[in-house]
Amino acid sequence: MSLFSVGLFQSQTTTMVNVISQAVYYDGYAPTVSEPIPPGLIRLGNTRYAKKLTDAELNSFKAKIAMRVSIGALCDNYDRLGEVFLALVPKNQSTYTTDDVNVKRIEVGRYITPFMSKNRSPTQVPYTYDLSNLYNIFHDAALRSTYDMYMELDVFGVPYAAQTQVAGCSGRIDVFSGSLTFFSTDAGATPTAYNSLTPLLSYTRVNNYNSTDVPGETVRIVNFNLPSAVTDAHFVVISTPHGANSGGEEYVRRQNYTYIDDVQALTYTPGGISCEPFRVYNTQGNGIYGATPKTFDDWTSWNNWCPGNSVPIRGFTLPSMTAGNHTLKHTIPTAVFNQQQGDVYLSVYMQSKSNATLNVKDIKTTDVSIYPNPTSDFVNIKSPIEVTSLTLFSIDGRKLFESNKENKIDISSYNTGIYILNIVLKDGTSFKHKIIKK
């Protein structure tokens, strides 16, 4: 249920923080424009604005927090991705860029613009999110003494189709307008107790472009170090598949798996809902909605996303995690990226409880290709970091093969079924991966 639908944010106990109001976004492929920047904002590019939250605004946040994004139609009439980030910028650093290595960034919301025409109503689409988990972050004194907190609203747009298809858009490169507002209340709410934050992945591309269109190559490995043990480690996961060509990832529903230290923690398949409630915002003709309503079974048989809707925020919680090194692995074993088009954009962060203030510095990401999978003979392992050992186990734990010299393994002599391959990289990264012998 939407926080806005229950009336909790209509009373005098509600606090509102208006971060961005009707900012105009421009062609994501064009050089950064020189148009006037709305007061109080930083233009990080044509697709992103940022604003620092003041101490008064941070202090005003209450236990239950809702975020509303509103995107308006200008001169882009296609479905695009947009995101909201919380950026932790070193204290008193007045300027920064999107690739500043000193900035820690977490994605807190993602959305998909509808096929809109600025000449047809409705010309605004709202997205709402429950971000009560950010309460402790906003109020954390140690964090605020080290970082300034900025909110970033991003929406990528391209005007070229609209320049010929939408009346009044000829020659224009303004694509969308965007607003970002927070509402909070203490009514019926208890503040969360998380006192630590670990950014892991922020809108990271996962694909297999450096190899071939073969399933089993889409793996993202993240190594991170916890200086002290934590409890109630809650992981937040946002991902979307892309590839609009025939047979592209947007139209094939594939299972995603997330592991922590080789233990499967999250399994999901994108899509699974009807897009009909969002048809009203799609005022421009398009190939996803079509001219007539679709049944629930029709929508869920093929579609991964709904233009005009927010992207689900998924997550899982581990009761405890020890101090030291840990590995997160996210994999989409059957992803193909037909004709080498498309991506999966993945964001992950962790919140937890700790007796010490966390300062996570040792975060490394590695793209590992393990292919083909399923296979009838060889499995190849490709990594930018040298592979130091491969060990193959049966599903019941028996060691079948071990090598420290090769980047591939021959399983042609084994029976059909499932096997576990343990991979160790030169930097010490170690993880397991399921192999299917066909």
Coordinates of C-alpha atoms in Angstrom, one line a residue:
M1 CA 0.0 0.0 0.0
S2 CA 1.3 3.4 -0.9
L3 CA 2.2 5.6 2.1
F4 CA 0.4 8.4 0.3
S5 CA -2.9 6.5 0.1
V6 CA -3.4 6.0 3.8
G7 CA -3.5 9.7 4.7
L8 CA -0.6 9.5 7.1
F9 CA 1.1 12.4 5.4
Q10 CA -1.8 14.8 5.5
S11 CA -1.7 15.7 9.2
Q12 CA 0.1 18.5 11.1
T13 CA 2.7 16.0 12.3
T14 CA 4.0 15.6 8.7
T15 CA 7.4 17.1 7.7
M16 CA 8.0 17.9 4.1
V17 CA 11.5 18.4 2.5
N18 CA 11.3 19.7 -1.0
V19 CA 14.6 18.8 -2.6
I20 CA 14.2 19.4 -6.4
S21 CA 11.2 21.2 -8.1
Q22 CA 10.5 20.9 -11.8
A23 CA 14.2 20.8 -12.9
V24 CA 14.6 20.4 -16.6
Y25 CA 16.7 17.5 -18.0
Y26 CA 18.3 17.4 -21.4
D27 CA 19.6 15.0 -24.1
G28 CA 21.7 12.4 -22.3
Y29 CA 24.0 12.1 -25.4
A30 CA 24.6 15.8 -25.9
P31 CA 27.3 17.9 -24.3
T32 CA 26.3 19.4 -21.0
V33 CA 24.0 22.4 -21.6
S34 CA 24.7 25.9 -20.3
E35 CA 21.1 26.6 -19.5
P36 CA 20.5 28.3 -16.1
I37 CA 20.7 25.9 -13.1
P38 CA 17.8 26.0 -10.6
P39 CA 18.8 27.7 -7.4
G40 CA 20.4 25.5 -4.8
L41 CA 21.1 22.6 -7.2
I42 CA 24.3 21.2 -8.8
R43 CA 24.1 20.1 -12.4
L44 CA 26.2 16.9 -12.6
G45 CA 25.3 16.5 -16.3
N46 CA 22.3 16.7 -18.6
T47 CA 20.7 13.7 -16.8
R48 CA 21.4 14.5 -13.1
Y49 CA 20.9 17.2 -10.5
A50 CA 22.1 17.1 -6.9
K51 CA 21.2 19.1 -3.8
K52 CA 22.8 19.1 -0.4
L53 CA 20.5 18.4 2.5
T54 CA 20.9 21.1 5.2
D55 CA 21.3 20.2 8.9
A56 CA 17.8 21.6 9.5
E57 CA 16.4 19.3 6.8
L58 CA 18.3 16.2 8.1
N59 CA 17.1 17.0 11.6
S60 CA 13.5 17.2 10.5
F61 CA 13.2 13.6 9.2
K62 CA 10.9 11.5 11.3
A63 CA 10.7 7.7 11.7
K64 CA 8.4 7.0 8.7
I65 CA 9.8 8.4 5.5
A66 CA 8.2 8.5 2.1
M67 CA 10.0 9.7 -1.1
R68 CA 8.0 11.0 -4.1
V69 CA 9.5 11.4 -7.5
S70 CA 7.5 13.2 -10.2
I71 CA 8.5 13.2 -13.8
G72 CA 7.0 15.5 -16.4
A73 CA 6.7 15.1 -20.2
L74 CA 8.8 17.4 -22.4
C75 CA 10.5 16.2 -25.6
D76 CA 11.2 12.5 -25.0
N77 CA 8.3 10.1 -25.7
Y78 CA 10.0 6.8 -24.9
D79 CA 10.5 4.6 -21.7
R80 CA 13.7 5.6 -20.0
L81 CA 15.3 4.7 -16.7
G82 CA 15.8 7.1 -13.8
E83 CA 17.3 6.8 -10.4
V84 CA 17.6 8.5 -7.0
F85 CA 20.9 8.4 -5.2
L86 CA 22.1 9.4 -1.7
A87 CA 25.6 10.7 -2.2
L88 CA 28.0 11.0 0.8
V89 CA 30.4 13.7 -0.1
P90 CA 33.5 14.5 2.0
K91 CA 32.6 17.3 4.4
N92 CA 32.8 20.8 3.0
Q93 CA 33.7 19.6 -0.5
S94 CA 31.7 22.2 -2.5
T95 CA 31.8 20.5 -5.9
Y96 CA 32.1 16.9 -7.1
T97 CA 31.4 14.7 -10.1
T98 CA 29.6 11.5 -10.7
D99 CA 32.8 9.6 -10.9
D100 CA 34.5 11.2 -7.8
V101 CA 36.2 8.2 -6.0
N102 CA 35.8 10.0 -2.7
V103 CA 32.0 10.1 -2.9
K104 CA 30.1 7.1 -1.5
R105 CA 26.8 6.6 -3.3
I106 CA 23.8 4.3 -2.8
E107 CA 20.8 4.0 -5.1
V108 CA 17.6 4.4 -3.1
G109 CA 15.0 4.3 -5.9
R110 CA 14.7 3.5 -9.6
Y111 CA 11.8 4.2 -12.0
I112 CA 10.8 3.8 -15.6
T113 CA 9.3 6.7 -17.5
P114 CA 6.2 6.0 -19.5
F115 CA 5.7 6.7 -23.2
M116 CA 4.4 10.3 -22.7
S117 CA 3.4 13.1 -25.0
K118 CA 3.7 16.6 -23.6
N119 CA 0.5 17.4 -25.6
R120 CA -1.7 14.8 -23.9
S121 CA -2.8 14.5 -20.3
P122 CA -1.6 13.3 -17.9
T123 CA 1.8 14.9 -18.4
Q124 CA 3.1 14.0 -15.0
V125 CA 3.8 10.6 -13.5
P126 CA 4.4 10.0 -9.7
Y127 CA 6.5 7.4 -8.1
T128 CA 6.5 6.7 -4.3
Y129 CA 8.9 4.8 -2.1
D130 CA 9.1 3.9 1.6
L131 CA 12.6 4.9 2.7
S132 CA 12.1 4.7 6.5
N133 CA 15.3 2.7 6.6
L134 CA 17.3 5.9 5.9
Y135 CA 16.2 7.5 9.2
N136 CA 19.3 6.5 11.1
I137 CA 21.5 7.5 8.2
F138 CA 20.1 11.0 8.1
H139 CA 20.5 11.4 11.9
D140 CA 23.8 9.7 12.4
A141 CA 26.1 12.3 14.0
A142 CA 29.4 10.5 13.1
L143 CA 28.4 10.1 9.5
R144 CA 27.3 13.8 9.2
S145 CA 30.6 15.0 10.8
T146 CA 32.5 13.2 8.0
Y147 CA 30.2 13.7 5.0
D148 CA 27.7 16.1 3.6
M149 CA 24.6 14.3 2.3
Y150 CA 23.3 15.1 -1.2
M151 CA 20.3 13.7 -2.9
E152 CA 20.6 13.2 -6.7
L153 CA 17.7 12.8 -9.1
D154 CA 18.7 11.3 -12.4
V155 CA 16.7 10.7 -15.6
F156 CA 18.2 9.8 -18.9
G157 CA 16.4 11.0 -22.0
V158 CA 16.9 11.2 -25.8
P159 CA 14.8 13.6 -27.8
Y160 CA 15.4 12.5 -31.4
A161 CA 12.2 10.5 -31.9
A162 CA 10.1 13.2 -30.2
Q163 CA 11.6 15.9 -32.4
T164 CA 9.6 14.4 -35.3
Q165 CA 6.7 12.7 -33.5
V166 CA 5.6 15.2 -30.9
A167 CA 4.3 18.6 -32.0
G168 CA 6.3 21.5 -30.6
C169 CA 9.5 19.4 -30.1
S170 CA 11.3 20.1 -33.4
G171 CA 14.9 21.1 -32.6
R172 CA 14.5 20.8 -28.8
I173 CA 16.7 18.8 -26.5
D174 CA 14.8 19.2 -23.2
V175 CA 13.5 15.7 -22.5
F176 CA 11.8 15.6 -19.0
S177 CA 11.2 17.6 -15.9
G178 CA 11.8 16.2 -12.5
S179 CA 10.8 16.8 -8.9
L180 CA 11.9 15.1 -5.6
T181 CA 10.1 15.5 -2.3
F182 CA 10.3 13.7 1.1
F183 CA 7.5 13.4 3.6
S184 CA 8.0 12.0 7.1
T185 CA 5.9 11.4 10.2
D186 CA 6.3 9.7 13.6
A187 CA 2.7 8.5 13.6
G188 CA 2.6 4.8 14.1
A189 CA 6.3 4.4 13.5
T190 CA 9.4 3.3 15.4
P191 CA 12.8 4.5 14.1
T192 CA 15.0 1.8 12.6
A193 CA 18.1 0.9 14.6
Y194 CA 20.6 0.5 11.8
N195 CA 23.8 2.4 12.6
S196 CA 26.1 1.4 9.7
L197 CA 26.0 1.7 6.0
T198 CA 28.1 -0.2 3.4
P199 CA 27.8 0.8 -0.2
L200 CA 28.6 -2.2 -2.5
L201 CA 27.4 -1.5 -6.0
S202 CA 25.9 1.7 -7.4
Y203 CA 24.2 1.3 -10.8
T204 CA 26.8 -1.1 -12.1
R205 CA 26.6 -2.6 -15.5
V206 CA 26.6 -6.4 -15.8
N207 CA 26.9 -7.9 -19.3
N208 CA 28.9 -10.4 -21.4
Y209 CA 30.0 -8.1 -24.2
N210 CA 33.6 -9.2 -24.1
S211 CA 32.7 -12.8 -25.0
T212 CA 29.9 -14.4 -27.0
D213 CA 26.1 -14.7 -26.7
V214 CA 26.3 -17.7 -24.5
P215 CA 24.3 -18.2 -21.3
G216 CA 26.1 -18.6 -18.0
E217 CA 28.5 -15.7 -18.3
T218 CA 26.7 -13.0 -16.3
V219 CA 28.3 -12.9 -12.9
R220 CA 29.3 -9.9 -10.7
I221 CA 31.6 -10.5 -7.7
V222 CA 32.0 -7.9 -4.9
N223 CA 34.6 -8.4 -2.1
F224 CA 34.2 -6.2 1.0
N225 CA 35.7 -6.0 4.4
L226 CA 33.9 -5.4 7.7
P227 CA 36.1 -3.9 10.4
S228 CA 33.8 -5.3 13.1
A229 CA 31.1 -7.9 13.4
V230 CA 27.5 -6.8 12.6
T231 CA 24.0 -8.0 13.3
D232 CA 20.8 -7.7 11.4
A233 CA 22.7 -7.2 8.1
H234 CA 20.1 -6.0 5.7
F235 CA 21.0 -6.0 2.0
V236 CA 19.1 -3.8 -0.5
V237 CA 19.1 -4.9 -4.1
I238 CA 17.8 -3.0 -7.2
S239 CA 18.3 -4.4 -10.7
T240 CA 16.7 -4.1 -14.1
P241 CA 17.4 -6.0 -17.4
H242 CA 17.8 -4.0 -20.6
G243 CA 17.9 -4.9 -24.3
A244 CA 14.9 -3.9 -26.4
N245 CA 15.9 -5.8 -29.6
S246 CA 14.1 -8.9 -30.6
G247 CA 14.7 -11.5 -27.9
G248 CA 16.3 -8.8 -25.7
E249 CA 16.6 -9.1 -22.0
E250 CA 13.6 -6.7 -21.4
Y251 CA 11.3 -9.4 -22.8
V252 CA 12.7 -12.6 -21.4
R253 CA 12.1 -13.2 -17.7
R254 CA 15.2 -14.8 -16.2
Q255 CA 15.9 -15.8 -12.6
N256 CA 18.5 -13.8 -10.6
Y257 CA 20.5 -15.2 -7.7
T258 CA 22.4 -13.3 -5.0
Y259 CA 24.9 -15.1 -2.7
I260 CA 26.7 -14.0 0.4
D261 CA 29.9 -16.0 1.1
D262 CA 28.6 -18.8 -1.2
V263 CA 25.2 -19.0 0.6
Q264 CA 22.2 -18.3 -1.6
A265 CA 20.4 -15.4 0.0
L266 CA 18.0 -14.0 -2.7
T267 CA 16.2 -15.5 -5.7
Y268 CA 13.9 -13.5 -7.9
T269 CA 12.6 -13.0 -11.4
P270 CA 11.8 -9.5 -12.7
G271 CA 8.3 -8.7 -13.8
G272 CA 5.5 -10.8 -12.5
I273 CA 2.9 -8.0 -12.3
S274 CA 0.3 -6.5 -14.6
C275 CA 1.2 -3.2 -16.2
E276 CA -2.5 -2.2 -16.7
P277 CA -2.6 0.2 -13.7
F278 CA 0.1 2.3 -15.4
R279 CA -1.4 2.4 -18.9
V280 CA -3.0 5.8 -18.1
Y281 CA 0.4 7.5 -18.1
N282 CA 1.4 6.0 -21.5
T283 CA -0.2 8.6 -23.8
Q284 CA 2.1 8.0 -26.7
G285 CA 1.6 4.9 -28.9
N286 CA 4.1 2.1 -28.1
G287 CA 4.8 -1.6 -28.6
I288 CA 4.6 -2.6 -24.9
Y289 CA 1.1 -1.6 -24.0
G290 CA -0.5 -1.8 -27.4
A291 CA -3.9 -0.4 -28.1
T292 CA -6.0 -2.7 -25.9
P293 CA -5.7 -4.0 -22.3
K294 CA -3.8 -7.2 -21.7
T295 CA -4.6 -10.0 -19.2
F296 CA -2.5 -10.7 -16.1
D297 CA -1.3 -13.9 -17.7
D298 CA -0.3 -12.1 -20.8
W299 CA 1.7 -9.5 -19.0
T300 CA 3.5 -11.9 -16.7
S301 CA 4.4 -14.3 -19.5
W302 CA 7.0 -12.1 -21.0
N303 CA 7.4 -8.6 -19.6
N304 CA 10.0 -7.5 -17.2
W305 CA 8.9 -3.9 -16.4
C306 CA 6.1 -1.4 -16.7
P307 CA 6.8 2.0 -18.1
G308 CA 5.2 4.4 -15.6
N309 CA 6.0 2.3 -12.6
S310 CA 8.8 2.2 -10.0
V311 CA 11.3 -0.7 -10.0
P312 CA 10.9 -3.1 -7.0
I313 CA 13.4 -2.7 -4.2
R314 CA 14.3 -6.2 -3.0
G315 CA 16.3 -7.3 -0.1
F316 CA 17.2 -9.9 2.5
T317 CA 18.6 -9.9 6.1
L318 CA 21.3 -12.0 7.7
P319 CA 21.2 -12.4 11.5
S320 CA 24.9 -11.8 11.8
M321 CA 28.2 -11.3 9.9
T322 CA 31.7 -11.7 11.3
A323 CA 34.4 -9.1 11.0
G324 CA 36.7 -9.6 8.0
N325 CA 36.4 -10.3 4.3
H326 CA 33.1 -11.3 2.6
T327 CA 32.0 -11.9 -0.9
L328 CA 28.7 -11.0 -2.6
K329 CA 28.0 -12.7 -5.9
H330 CA 25.1 -11.8 -8.2
T331 CA 24.4 -14.0 -11.2
I332 CA 21.8 -14.4 -14.0
P333 CA 22.8 -17.9 -15.3
T334 CA 20.5 -17.9 -18.4
A335 CA 21.1 -14.3 -19.6
V336 CA 22.1 -14.1 -23.2
F337 CA 22.1 -10.4 -24.3
N338 CA 21.0 -11.3 -27.8
Q339 CA 23.2 -9.8 -30.5
Q340 CA 25.4 -8.4 -27.8
Q341 CA 22.8 -5.7 -26.8
G342 CA 21.6 -4.8 -23.4
D343 CA 22.7 -4.8 -19.8
V344 CA 21.6 -5.5 -16.3
Y345 CA 22.1 -2.4 -14.0
L346 CA 22.7 -3.6 -10.5
S347 CA 22.8 -1.7 -7.2
V348 CA 23.4 -3.2 -3.7
Y349 CA 24.1 -1.7 -0.3
M350 CA 24.0 -3.1 3.2
Q351 CA 22.7 -1.6 6.5
S352 CA 23.4 -3.2 9.8
K353 CA 23.9 -2.9 13.6
S354 CA 27.4 -2.6 15.0
N355 CA 29.2 -1.7 18.2
A356 CA 31.6 0.4 16.2
T357 CA 31.3 3.0 13.5
L358 CA 32.0 1.3 10.2
N359 CA 34.4 2.7 7.7
V360 CA 34.4 0.2 4.8
K361 CA 37.4 0.9 2.6
D362 CA 38.2 -2.4 1.1
I363 CA 35.5 -2.9 -1.6
K364 CA 36.5 -4.5 -4.9
T365 CA 34.4 -5.6 -7.8
T366 CA 35.3 -8.4 -10.3
D367 CA 33.5 -9.5 -13.4
V368 CA 33.9 -13.3 -13.9
S369 CA 32.7 -15.2 -16.9
I370 CA 32.0 -18.9 -16.4
Y371 CA 30.8 -20.5 -19.7
P372 CA 29.2 -22.3 -21.3
N373 CA 26.8 -23.3 -18.6
P374 CA 25.1 -25.7 -19.0
T375 CA 27.8 -27.6 -20.9
S376 CA 28.6 -31.1 -22.2
D377 CA 32.4 -30.9 -22.0
F378 CA 34.5 -27.8 -21.1
V379 CA 33.8 -25.0 -18.7
N380 CA 35.9 -21.8 -19.3
I381 CA 36.7 -19.3 -16.5
K382 CA 37.6 -15.8 -17.6
S383 CA 38.6 -13.1 -15.1
P384 CA 40.6 -9.9 -15.1
I385 CA 42.4 -11.4 -12.0
E386 CA 44.4 -14.5 -12.5
V387 CA 42.8 -17.8 -11.6
T388 CA 45.0 -19.7 -9.1
S389 CA 43.0 -22.8 -8.5
L390 CA 39.8 -24.6 -9.7
T391 CA 38.2 -27.4 -7.7
L392 CA 35.2 -29.4 -8.8
F393 CA 32.9 -31.1 -6.3
S394 CA 29.9 -33.4 -6.7
I395 CA 26.6 -32.1 -5.4
D396 CA 27.2 -34.3 -2.2
G397 CA 30.6 -32.6 -1.5
R398 CA 33.1 -35.2 -3.0
K399 CA 36.2 -33.6 -4.6
L400 CA 36.4 -34.7 -8.2
F401 CA 39.1 -32.6 -9.8
E402 CA 41.6 -29.9 -8.8
S403 CA 44.0 -27.7 -10.9
N404 CA 46.1 -24.7 -10.3
K405 CA 47.3 -24.3 -13.9
E406 CA 44.3 -23.9 -16.1
N407 CA 41.4 -21.5 -16.8
K408 CA 39.1 -24.3 -17.9
I409 CA 37.9 -27.7 -16.8
D410 CA 36.8 -30.8 -18.7
I411 CA 33.7 -32.4 -17.3
S412 CA 32.9 -34.6 -20.4
S413 CA 33.6 -37.8 -18.5
Y414 CA 31.1 -37.0 -15.7
N415 CA 27.4 -37.9 -15.6
T416 CA 24.7 -35.4 -16.3
G417 CA 23.7 -33.4 -13.3
I418 CA 24.8 -30.5 -11.0
Y419 CA 28.3 -29.9 -9.9
I420 CA 30.0 -27.2 -7.7
L421 CA 33.1 -25.4 -9.0
N422 CA 35.2 -23.6 -6.4
I423 CA 37.3 -20.8 -7.9
V424 CA 40.2 -19.0 -6.2
L425 CA 41.7 -15.8 -7.7
K426 CA 45.2 -14.5 -7.2
D427 CA 43.9 -11.6 -5.0
G428 CA 42.5 -14.2 -2.5
T429 CA 38.9 -14.0 -3.7
S430 CA 37.2 -17.4 -3.4
F431 CA 33.7 -18.4 -4.4
K432 CA 31.6 -21.3 -5.6
H433 CA 29.5 -21.6 -8.7
K434 CA 26.9 -24.1 -9.8
I435 CA 27.8 -26.0 -13.0
I436 CA 25.2 -28.0 -15.0
K437 CA 26.4 -31.0 -17.1
K438 CA 24.0 -31.7 -19.9

